[in-house]
Coordinates of C-alpha atoms in Angstrom, one line a residue:
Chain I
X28 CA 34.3 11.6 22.9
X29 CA 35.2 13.2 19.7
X30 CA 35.3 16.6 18.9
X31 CA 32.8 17.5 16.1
X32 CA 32.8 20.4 14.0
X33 CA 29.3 20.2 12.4
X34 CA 25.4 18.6 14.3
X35 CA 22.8 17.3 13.0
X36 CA 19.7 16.5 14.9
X37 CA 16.6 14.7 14.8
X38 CA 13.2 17.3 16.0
X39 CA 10.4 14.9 17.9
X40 CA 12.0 12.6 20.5
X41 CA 15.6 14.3 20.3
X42 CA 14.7 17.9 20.8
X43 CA 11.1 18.2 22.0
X44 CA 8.4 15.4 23.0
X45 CA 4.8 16.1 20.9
X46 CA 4.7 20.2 22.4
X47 CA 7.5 19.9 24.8
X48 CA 11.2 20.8 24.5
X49 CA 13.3 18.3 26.5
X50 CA 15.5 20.8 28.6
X51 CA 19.1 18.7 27.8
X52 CA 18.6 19.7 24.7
X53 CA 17.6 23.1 24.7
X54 CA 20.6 23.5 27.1
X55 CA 22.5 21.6 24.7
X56 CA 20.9 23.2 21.3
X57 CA 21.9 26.8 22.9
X58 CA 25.8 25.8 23.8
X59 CA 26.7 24.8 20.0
X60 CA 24.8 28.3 19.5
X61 CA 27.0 30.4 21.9
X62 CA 29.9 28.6 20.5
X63 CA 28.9 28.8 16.7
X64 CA 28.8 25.2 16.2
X65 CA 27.0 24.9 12.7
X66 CA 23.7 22.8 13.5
X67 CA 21.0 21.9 11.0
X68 CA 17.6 20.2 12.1
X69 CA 16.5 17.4 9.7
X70 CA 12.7 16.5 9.2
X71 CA 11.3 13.6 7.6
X72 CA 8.0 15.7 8.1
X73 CA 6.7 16.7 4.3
X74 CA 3.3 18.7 5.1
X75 CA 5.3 21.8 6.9
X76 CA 7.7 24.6 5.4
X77 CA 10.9 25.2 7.3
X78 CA 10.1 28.7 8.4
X79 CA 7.5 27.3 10.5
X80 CA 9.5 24.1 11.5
X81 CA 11.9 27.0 12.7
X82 CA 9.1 29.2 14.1
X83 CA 8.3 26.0 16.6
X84 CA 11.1 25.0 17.6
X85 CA 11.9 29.0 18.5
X86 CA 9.1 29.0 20.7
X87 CA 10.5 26.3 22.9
X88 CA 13.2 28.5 23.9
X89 CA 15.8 26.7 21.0
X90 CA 18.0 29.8 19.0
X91 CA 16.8 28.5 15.2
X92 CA 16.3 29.8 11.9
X93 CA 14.6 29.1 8.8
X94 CA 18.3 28.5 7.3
X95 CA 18.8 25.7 10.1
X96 CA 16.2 23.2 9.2
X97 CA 15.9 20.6 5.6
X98 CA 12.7 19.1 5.5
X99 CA 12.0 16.1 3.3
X100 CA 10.0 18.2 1.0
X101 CA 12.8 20.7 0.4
X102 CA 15.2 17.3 -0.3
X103 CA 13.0 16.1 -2.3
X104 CA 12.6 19.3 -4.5
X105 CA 16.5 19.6 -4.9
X106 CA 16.8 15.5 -5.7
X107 CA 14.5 16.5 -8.5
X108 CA 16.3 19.8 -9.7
X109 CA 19.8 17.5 -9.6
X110 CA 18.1 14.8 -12.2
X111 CA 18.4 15.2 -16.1
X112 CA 14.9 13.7 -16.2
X113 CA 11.7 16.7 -17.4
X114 CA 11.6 18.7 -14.7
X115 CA 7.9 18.3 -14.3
X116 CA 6.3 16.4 -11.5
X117 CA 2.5 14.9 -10.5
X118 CA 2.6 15.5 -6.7
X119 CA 0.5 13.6 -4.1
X120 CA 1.4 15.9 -1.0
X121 CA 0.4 18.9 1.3
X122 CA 1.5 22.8 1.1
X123 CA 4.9 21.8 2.2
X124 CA 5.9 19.6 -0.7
X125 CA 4.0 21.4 -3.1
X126 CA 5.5 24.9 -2.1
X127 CA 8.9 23.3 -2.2
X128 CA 8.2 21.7 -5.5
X129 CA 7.2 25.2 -6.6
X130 CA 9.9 27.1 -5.4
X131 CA 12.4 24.9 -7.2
X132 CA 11.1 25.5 -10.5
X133 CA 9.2 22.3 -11.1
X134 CA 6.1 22.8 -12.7
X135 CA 3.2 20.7 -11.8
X136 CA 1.6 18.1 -14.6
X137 CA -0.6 15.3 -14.0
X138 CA -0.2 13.9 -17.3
X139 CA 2.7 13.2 -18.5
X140 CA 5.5 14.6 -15.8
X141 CA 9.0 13.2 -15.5
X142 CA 8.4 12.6 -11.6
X143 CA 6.1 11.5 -9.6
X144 CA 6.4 12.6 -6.1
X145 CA 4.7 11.1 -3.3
X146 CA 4.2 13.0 0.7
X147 CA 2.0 12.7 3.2
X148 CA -1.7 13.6 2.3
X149 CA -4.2 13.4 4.3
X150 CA -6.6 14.2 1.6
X151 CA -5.4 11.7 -0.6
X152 CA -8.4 10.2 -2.8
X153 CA -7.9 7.0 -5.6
X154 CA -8.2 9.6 -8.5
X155 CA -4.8 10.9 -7.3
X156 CA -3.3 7.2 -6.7
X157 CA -4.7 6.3 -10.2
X158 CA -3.6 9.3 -12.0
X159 CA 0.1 8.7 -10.5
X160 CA 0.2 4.8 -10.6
X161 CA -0.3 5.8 -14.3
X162 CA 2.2 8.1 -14.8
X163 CA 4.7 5.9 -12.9
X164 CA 3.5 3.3 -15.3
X165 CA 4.3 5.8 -18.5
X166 CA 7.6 6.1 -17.1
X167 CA 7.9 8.9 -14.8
X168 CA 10.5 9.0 -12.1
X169 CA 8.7 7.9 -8.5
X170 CA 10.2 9.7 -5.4
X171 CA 8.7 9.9 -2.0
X172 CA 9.6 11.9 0.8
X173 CA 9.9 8.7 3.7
X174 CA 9.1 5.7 3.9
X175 CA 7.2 5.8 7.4
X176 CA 4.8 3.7 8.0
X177 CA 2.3 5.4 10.6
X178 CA 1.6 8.7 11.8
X179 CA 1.2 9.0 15.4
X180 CA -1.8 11.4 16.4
X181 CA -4.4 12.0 19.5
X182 CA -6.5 9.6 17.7
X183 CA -4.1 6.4 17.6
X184 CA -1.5 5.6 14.5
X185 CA -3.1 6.8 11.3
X186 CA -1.6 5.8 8.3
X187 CA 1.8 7.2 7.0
X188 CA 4.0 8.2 4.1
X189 CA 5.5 4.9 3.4
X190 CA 2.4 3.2 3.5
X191 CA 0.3 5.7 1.0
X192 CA 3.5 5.1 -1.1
X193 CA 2.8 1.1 -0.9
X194 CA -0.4 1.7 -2.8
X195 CA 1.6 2.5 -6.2
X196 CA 4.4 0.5 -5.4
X197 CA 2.4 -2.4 -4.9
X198 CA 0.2 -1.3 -7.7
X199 CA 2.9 -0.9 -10.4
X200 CA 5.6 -2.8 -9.2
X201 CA 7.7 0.4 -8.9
X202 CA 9.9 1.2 -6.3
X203 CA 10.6 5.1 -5.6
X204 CA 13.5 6.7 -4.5
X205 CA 12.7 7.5 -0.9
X206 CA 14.5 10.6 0.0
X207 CA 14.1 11.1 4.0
X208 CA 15.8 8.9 7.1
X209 CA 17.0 6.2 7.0
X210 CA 18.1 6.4 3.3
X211 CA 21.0 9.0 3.0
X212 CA 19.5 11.6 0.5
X213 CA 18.6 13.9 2.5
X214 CA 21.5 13.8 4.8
X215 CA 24.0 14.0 1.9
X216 CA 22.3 17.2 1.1
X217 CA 22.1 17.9 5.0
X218 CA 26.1 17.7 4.8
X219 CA 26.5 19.8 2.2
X220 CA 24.4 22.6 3.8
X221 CA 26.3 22.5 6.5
X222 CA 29.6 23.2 5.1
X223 CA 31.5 20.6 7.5
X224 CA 33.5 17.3 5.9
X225 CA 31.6 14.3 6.7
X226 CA 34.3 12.9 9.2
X227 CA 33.6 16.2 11.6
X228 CA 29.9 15.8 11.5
X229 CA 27.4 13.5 13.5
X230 CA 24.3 13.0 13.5
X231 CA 21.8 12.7 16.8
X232 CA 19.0 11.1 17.0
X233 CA 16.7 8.9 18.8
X234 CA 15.1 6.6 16.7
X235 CA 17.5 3.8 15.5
X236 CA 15.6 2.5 12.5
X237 CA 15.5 6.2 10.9
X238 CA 18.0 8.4 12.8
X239 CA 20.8 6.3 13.3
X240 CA 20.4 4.2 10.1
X241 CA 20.6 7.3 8.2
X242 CA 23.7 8.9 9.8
X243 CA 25.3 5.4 9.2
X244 CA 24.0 5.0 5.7
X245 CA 25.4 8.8 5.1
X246 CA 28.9 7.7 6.2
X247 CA 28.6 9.5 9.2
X248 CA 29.3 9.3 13.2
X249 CA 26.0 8.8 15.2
X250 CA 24.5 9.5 18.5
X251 CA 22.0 7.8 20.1
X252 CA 20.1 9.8 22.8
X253 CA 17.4 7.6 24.9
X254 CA 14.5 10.4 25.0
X255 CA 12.3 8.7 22.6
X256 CA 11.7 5.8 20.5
X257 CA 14.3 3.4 20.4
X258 CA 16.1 2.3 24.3
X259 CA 19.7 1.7 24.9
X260 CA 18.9 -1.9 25.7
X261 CA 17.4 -2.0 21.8
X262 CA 20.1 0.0 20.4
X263 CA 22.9 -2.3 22.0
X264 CA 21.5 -5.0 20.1
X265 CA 21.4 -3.5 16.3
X266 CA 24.6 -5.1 14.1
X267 CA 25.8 -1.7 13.4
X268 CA 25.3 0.0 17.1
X269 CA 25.2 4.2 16.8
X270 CA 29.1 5.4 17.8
X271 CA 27.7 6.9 21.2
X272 CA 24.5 5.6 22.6
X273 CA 23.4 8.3 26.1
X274 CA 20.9 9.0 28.2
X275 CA 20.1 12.7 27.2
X276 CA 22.3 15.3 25.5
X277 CA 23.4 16.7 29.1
X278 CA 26.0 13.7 28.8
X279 CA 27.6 14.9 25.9
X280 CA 30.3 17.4 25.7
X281 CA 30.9 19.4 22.9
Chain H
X25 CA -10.3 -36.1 -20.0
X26 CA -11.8 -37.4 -16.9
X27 CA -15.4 -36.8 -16.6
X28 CA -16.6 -33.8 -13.9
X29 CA -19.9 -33.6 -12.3
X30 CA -19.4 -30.0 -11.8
X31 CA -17.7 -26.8 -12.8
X32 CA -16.4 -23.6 -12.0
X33 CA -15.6 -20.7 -14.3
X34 CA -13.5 -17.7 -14.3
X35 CA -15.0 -14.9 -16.4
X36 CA -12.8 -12.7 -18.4
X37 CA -10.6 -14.1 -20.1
X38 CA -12.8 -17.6 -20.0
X39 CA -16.0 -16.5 -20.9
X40 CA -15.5 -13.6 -22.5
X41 CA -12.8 -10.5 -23.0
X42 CA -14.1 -7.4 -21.9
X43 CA -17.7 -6.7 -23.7
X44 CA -17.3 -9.3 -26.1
X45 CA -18.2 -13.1 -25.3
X46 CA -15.6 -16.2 -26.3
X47 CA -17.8 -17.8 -28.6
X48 CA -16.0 -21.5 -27.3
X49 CA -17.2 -20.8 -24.4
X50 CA -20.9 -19.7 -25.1
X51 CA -20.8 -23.1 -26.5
X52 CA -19.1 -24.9 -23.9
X53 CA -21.9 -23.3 -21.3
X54 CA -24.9 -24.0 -23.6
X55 CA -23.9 -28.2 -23.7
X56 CA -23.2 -27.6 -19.8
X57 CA -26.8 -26.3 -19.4
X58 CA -28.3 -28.6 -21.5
X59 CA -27.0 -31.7 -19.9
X60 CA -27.9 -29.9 -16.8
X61 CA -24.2 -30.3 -15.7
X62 CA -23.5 -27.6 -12.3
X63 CA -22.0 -25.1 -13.3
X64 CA -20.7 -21.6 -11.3
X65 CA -19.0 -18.5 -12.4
X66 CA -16.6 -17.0 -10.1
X67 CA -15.2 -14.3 -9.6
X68 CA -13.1 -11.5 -7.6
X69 CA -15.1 -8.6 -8.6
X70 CA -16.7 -7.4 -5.3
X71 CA -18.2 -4.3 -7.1
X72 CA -21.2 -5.3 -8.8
X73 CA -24.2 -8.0 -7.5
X74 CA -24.6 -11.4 -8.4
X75 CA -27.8 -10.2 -10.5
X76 CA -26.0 -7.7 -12.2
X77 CA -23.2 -10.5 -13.4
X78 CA -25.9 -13.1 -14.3
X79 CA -28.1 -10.3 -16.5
X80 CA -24.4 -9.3 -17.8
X81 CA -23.9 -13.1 -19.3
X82 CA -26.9 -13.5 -20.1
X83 CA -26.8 -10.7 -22.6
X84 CA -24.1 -12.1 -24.1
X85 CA -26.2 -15.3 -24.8
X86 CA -24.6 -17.6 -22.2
X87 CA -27.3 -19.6 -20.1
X88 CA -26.7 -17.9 -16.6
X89 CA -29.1 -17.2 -13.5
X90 CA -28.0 -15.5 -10.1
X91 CA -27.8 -18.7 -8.1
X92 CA -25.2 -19.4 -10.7
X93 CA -22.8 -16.5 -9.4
X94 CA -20.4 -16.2 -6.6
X95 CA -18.6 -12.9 -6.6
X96 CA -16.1 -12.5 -3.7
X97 CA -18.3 -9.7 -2.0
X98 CA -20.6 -12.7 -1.5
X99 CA -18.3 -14.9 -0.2
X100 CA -16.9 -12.3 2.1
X101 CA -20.3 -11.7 4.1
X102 CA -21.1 -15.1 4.0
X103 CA -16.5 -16.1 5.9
X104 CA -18.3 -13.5 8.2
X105 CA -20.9 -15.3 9.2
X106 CA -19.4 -18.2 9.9
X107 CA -16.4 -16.2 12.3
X108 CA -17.4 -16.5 16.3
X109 CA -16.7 -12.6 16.2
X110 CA -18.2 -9.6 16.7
X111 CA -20.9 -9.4 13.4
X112 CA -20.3 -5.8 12.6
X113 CA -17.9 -4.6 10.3
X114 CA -16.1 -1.3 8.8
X115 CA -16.2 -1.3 5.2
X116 CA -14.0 0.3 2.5
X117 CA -15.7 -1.2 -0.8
X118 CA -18.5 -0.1 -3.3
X119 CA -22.1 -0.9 -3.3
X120 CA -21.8 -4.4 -4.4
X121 CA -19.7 -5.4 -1.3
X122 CA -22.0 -3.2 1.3
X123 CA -25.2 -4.7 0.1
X124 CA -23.7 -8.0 0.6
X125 CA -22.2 -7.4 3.7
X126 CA -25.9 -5.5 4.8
X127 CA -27.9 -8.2 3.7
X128 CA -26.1 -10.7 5.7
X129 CA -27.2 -9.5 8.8
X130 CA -23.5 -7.4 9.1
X131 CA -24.2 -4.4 10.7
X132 CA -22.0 -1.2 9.6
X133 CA -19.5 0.3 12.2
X134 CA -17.0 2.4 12.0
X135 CA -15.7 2.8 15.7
X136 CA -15.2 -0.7 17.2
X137 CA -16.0 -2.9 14.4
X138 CA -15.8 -7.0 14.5
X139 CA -14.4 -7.0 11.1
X140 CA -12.9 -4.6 8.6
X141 CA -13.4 -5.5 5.3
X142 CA -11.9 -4.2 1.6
X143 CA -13.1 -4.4 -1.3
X144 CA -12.3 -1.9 -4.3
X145 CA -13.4 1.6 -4.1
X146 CA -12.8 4.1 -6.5
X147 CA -13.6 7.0 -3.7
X148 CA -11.4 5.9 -1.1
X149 CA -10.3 8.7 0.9
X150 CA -7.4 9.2 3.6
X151 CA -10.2 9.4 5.8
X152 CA -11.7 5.8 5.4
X153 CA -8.0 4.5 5.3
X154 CA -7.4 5.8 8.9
X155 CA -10.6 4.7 10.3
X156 CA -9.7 0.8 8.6
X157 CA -6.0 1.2 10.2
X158 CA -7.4 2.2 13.4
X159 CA -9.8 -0.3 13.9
X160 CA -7.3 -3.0 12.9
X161 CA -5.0 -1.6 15.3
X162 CA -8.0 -2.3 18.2
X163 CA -8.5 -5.8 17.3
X164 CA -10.9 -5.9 14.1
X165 CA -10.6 -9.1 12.0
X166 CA -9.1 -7.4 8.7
X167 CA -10.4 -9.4 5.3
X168 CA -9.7 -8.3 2.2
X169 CA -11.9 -9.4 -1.1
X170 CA -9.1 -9.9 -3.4
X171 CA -5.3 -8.8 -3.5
X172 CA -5.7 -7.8 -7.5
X173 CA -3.2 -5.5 -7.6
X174 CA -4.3 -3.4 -10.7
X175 CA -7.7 -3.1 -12.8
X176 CA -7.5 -3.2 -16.3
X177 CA -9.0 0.3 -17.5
X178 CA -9.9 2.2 -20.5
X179 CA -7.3 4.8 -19.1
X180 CA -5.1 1.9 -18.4
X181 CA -4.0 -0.3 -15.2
X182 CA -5.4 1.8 -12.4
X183 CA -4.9 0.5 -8.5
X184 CA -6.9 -2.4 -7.2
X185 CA -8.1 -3.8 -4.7
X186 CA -4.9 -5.7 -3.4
X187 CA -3.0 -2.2 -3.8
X188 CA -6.1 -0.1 -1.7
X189 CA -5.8 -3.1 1.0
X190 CA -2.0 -2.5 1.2
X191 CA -2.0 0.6 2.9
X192 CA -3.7 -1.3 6.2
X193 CA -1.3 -4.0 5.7
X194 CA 2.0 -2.0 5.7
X195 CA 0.5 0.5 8.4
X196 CA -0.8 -1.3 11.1
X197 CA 1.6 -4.4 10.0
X198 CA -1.3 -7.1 10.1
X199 CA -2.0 -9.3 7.2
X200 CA -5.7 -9.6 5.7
X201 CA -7.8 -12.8 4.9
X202 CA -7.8 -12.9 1.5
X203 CA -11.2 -13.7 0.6
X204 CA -10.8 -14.3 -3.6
X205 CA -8.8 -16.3 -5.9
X206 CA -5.7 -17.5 -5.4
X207 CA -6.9 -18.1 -2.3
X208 CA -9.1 -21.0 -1.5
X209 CA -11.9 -19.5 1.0
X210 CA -14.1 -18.5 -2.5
X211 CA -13.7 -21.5 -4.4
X212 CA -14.5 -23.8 -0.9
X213 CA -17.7 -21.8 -1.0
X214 CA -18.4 -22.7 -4.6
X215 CA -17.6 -26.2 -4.1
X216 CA -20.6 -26.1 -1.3
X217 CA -22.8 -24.4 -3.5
X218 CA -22.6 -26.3 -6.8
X219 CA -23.5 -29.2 -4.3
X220 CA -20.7 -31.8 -6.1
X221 CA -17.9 -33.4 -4.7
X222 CA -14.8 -31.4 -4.6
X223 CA -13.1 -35.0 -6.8
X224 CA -16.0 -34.5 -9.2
X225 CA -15.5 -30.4 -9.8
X226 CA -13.2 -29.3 -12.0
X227 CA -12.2 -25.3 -12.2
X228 CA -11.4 -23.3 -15.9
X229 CA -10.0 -20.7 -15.9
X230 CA -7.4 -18.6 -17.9
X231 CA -4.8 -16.9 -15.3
X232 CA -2.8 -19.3 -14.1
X233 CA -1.5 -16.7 -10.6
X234 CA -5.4 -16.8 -10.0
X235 CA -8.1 -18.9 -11.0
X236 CA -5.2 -21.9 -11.9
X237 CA -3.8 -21.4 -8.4
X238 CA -6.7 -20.8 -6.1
X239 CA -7.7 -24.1 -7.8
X240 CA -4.8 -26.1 -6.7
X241 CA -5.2 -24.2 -3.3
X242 CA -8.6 -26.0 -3.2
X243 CA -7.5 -29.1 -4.0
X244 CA -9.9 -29.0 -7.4
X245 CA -8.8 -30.3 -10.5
X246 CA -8.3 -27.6 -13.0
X247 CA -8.3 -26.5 -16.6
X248 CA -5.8 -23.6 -18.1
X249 CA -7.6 -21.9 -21.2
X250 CA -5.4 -20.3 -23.6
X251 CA -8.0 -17.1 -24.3
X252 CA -6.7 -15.0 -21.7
X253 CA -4.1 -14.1 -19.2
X254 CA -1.5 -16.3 -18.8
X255 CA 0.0 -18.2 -22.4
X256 CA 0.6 -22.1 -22.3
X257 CA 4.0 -21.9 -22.5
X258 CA 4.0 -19.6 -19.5
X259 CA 1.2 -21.9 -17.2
X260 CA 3.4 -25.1 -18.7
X261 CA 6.7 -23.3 -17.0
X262 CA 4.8 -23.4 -13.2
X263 CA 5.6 -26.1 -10.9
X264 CA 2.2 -27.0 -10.5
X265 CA 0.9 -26.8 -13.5
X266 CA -2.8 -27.0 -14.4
X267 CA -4.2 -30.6 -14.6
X268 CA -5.3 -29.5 -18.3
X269 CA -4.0 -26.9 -20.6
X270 CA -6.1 -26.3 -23.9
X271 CA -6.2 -23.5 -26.6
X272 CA -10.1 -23.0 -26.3
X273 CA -13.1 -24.9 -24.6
X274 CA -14.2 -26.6 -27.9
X275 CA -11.1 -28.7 -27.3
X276 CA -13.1 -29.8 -23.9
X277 CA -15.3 -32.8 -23.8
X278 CA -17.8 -32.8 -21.0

């Protein structure tokens, strides 16, 4: 096992389940702590701001700050301010994105912005998809936050980000930038908040097809902990396995 | 030019391009209804009725009653029907699609439906989405009108009914039934109505990736007219090309 300088980690199915922490990695979460091990938690959630991603994972006994967490929202606003494109945008997207978008600078237009960015919405209508598959159409640069498919809730898989984002894809023929896991965006930018060199940082997480995929798209060392979504059995069998696969992050020594 | 006993017509683009009829084709239709030659318009529009279409042509001087109408909200009810499933269905579509559906004997559910069915709707909300992806998800037969993937607008191309149906299909990762052209399940329907030998039918129409294709798909001979979509050099440059290509209908001898 390497030593690493610098964590990133995955939030549901790496740190907590739905409501509950998993204790390995509160255990685990409050050793890097007491040892000042920089640590950042990265989202591909769009709808929430990071003080209360931070506020949550607090109240599971888990030392965080605001300052510890990048949300796909908040990568997505800096991807933006990094472009020379007008530094308007038409946003399909909850408070999250559109405080984020705010906060950057961006000013909203839905007529003739330079981006179009596409989150999750749950009060997403056609007028919206119209007035965006039309600005995509005129040009405008077409980010989304992630490209996930379905949105696990008490009610059964509802549909995702990725999938909203189909309609003007599929629509215009466009394909966006997406900025969250597994592309490496947002971990690039995750990097660089961190302050650690690439080679001294890994990434955990549980799901292959998002976590790991990301950290290895990004360059990076990854670890693959079993308390969520994808099994070791699955992970064994991806081309590029993650550089550690284990059980649960009492395995891992920092 | 072989002689057909029957025919089926596209109509924009065919018959006429937006508001304005193709005076060829008024022609064409007013020596098909005097020699009392079947003929049937067809088409992927699920939003309006069949009465609405014929009054529609009509207006524009073409010889044209509701039995000679087959829009693919029609033929959708009526693939229903003729499923062994559960005869109930959720529906994302306008009013031309849910009186169809209602007045085949389809009743409306939106929990544990047979079938969900799409058609375009210009208020489709997150909300309907979900219900469509969760009732998928449980087993509903998913059929989709047409996979049209923009609608020409006065605004410009807004998203259509293939683009509204892709969010089930990239969510819950089940394909639809295509109900309209390029498939074949409208134009077999057609075929059955117009009452003539599928040898003896012949189908005109102007875009080749639609009415030329779902056509072939059919098995139908078929006639490429220059007045709309798709050019001659492009339809000549397919590997199945049309069985006729021709600048106008006055070039066609019935």
């Amino acid at each position: 096992m390497k030593k690493y300088n610098g964590y990133l980690l995955d939030l549901d199915g790496t740190i907590y389940k739905g409501k509950e922490p998993i204790p390995e990695a509160v255990a685990f979460i409050q050793k890097l702590h007491d040892q000042q091990i920089p640590y950042l938690f990265v989202t591909n959630n769009s709808t929430t701001s990071p003080e209360k991603v931070a506020v949550r994972i607090r109240d599971m006994g888990i030392p965080c700050e605001e300052k510890y967490v990048l949300t796909t929202s908040m990568a997505a606003a800096s991807y933006i301010t990094t472009n020379p494109y007008k530094q308007t945008a038409y946003i399909i997207g909850e408070d999250g994105l559109k405080e984020q978008i705010r906060s950057a600078g961006i000013q909203e237009d839905d007529e003739e912005p330079g981006f179009v960015v596409v989150g999750l919405d749950r009060q997403v209508t056609y007028d919206k998809l119209a007035k965006a598959c039309l600005a995509v159409r005129n040009g405008a640069h077409f980010v989304s936050t992630n490209a996930d498919n379905a949105l696990p809730t008490e009610k059964g898989l509802m549909p995702g980000n990725g999938a909203i984002t189909s309609i003007i894809t599929v629509s215009t023929g466009v394909e966006p930038t997406f900025i969250g896991k597994p592309e490496r965006i947002m971990i690039d930018q995750a990097v660089n908040m961190l302050g650690v060199s690439p080679e001294n940082t890994v990434l955990i997480g549980d799901n292959y097809d998002t976590d790991i995929l990301a950290g290895i798209q990004a360059g990076l060392d990854t670890i693959h902990v079993e308390t969520g979504v994808t099994s070791s059995k699955e992970a064994a069998l991806k081309s590029i396995p993650a550089t550690y696969s284990i059980s649960s992050l009492s395995e891992w020594n920092i």
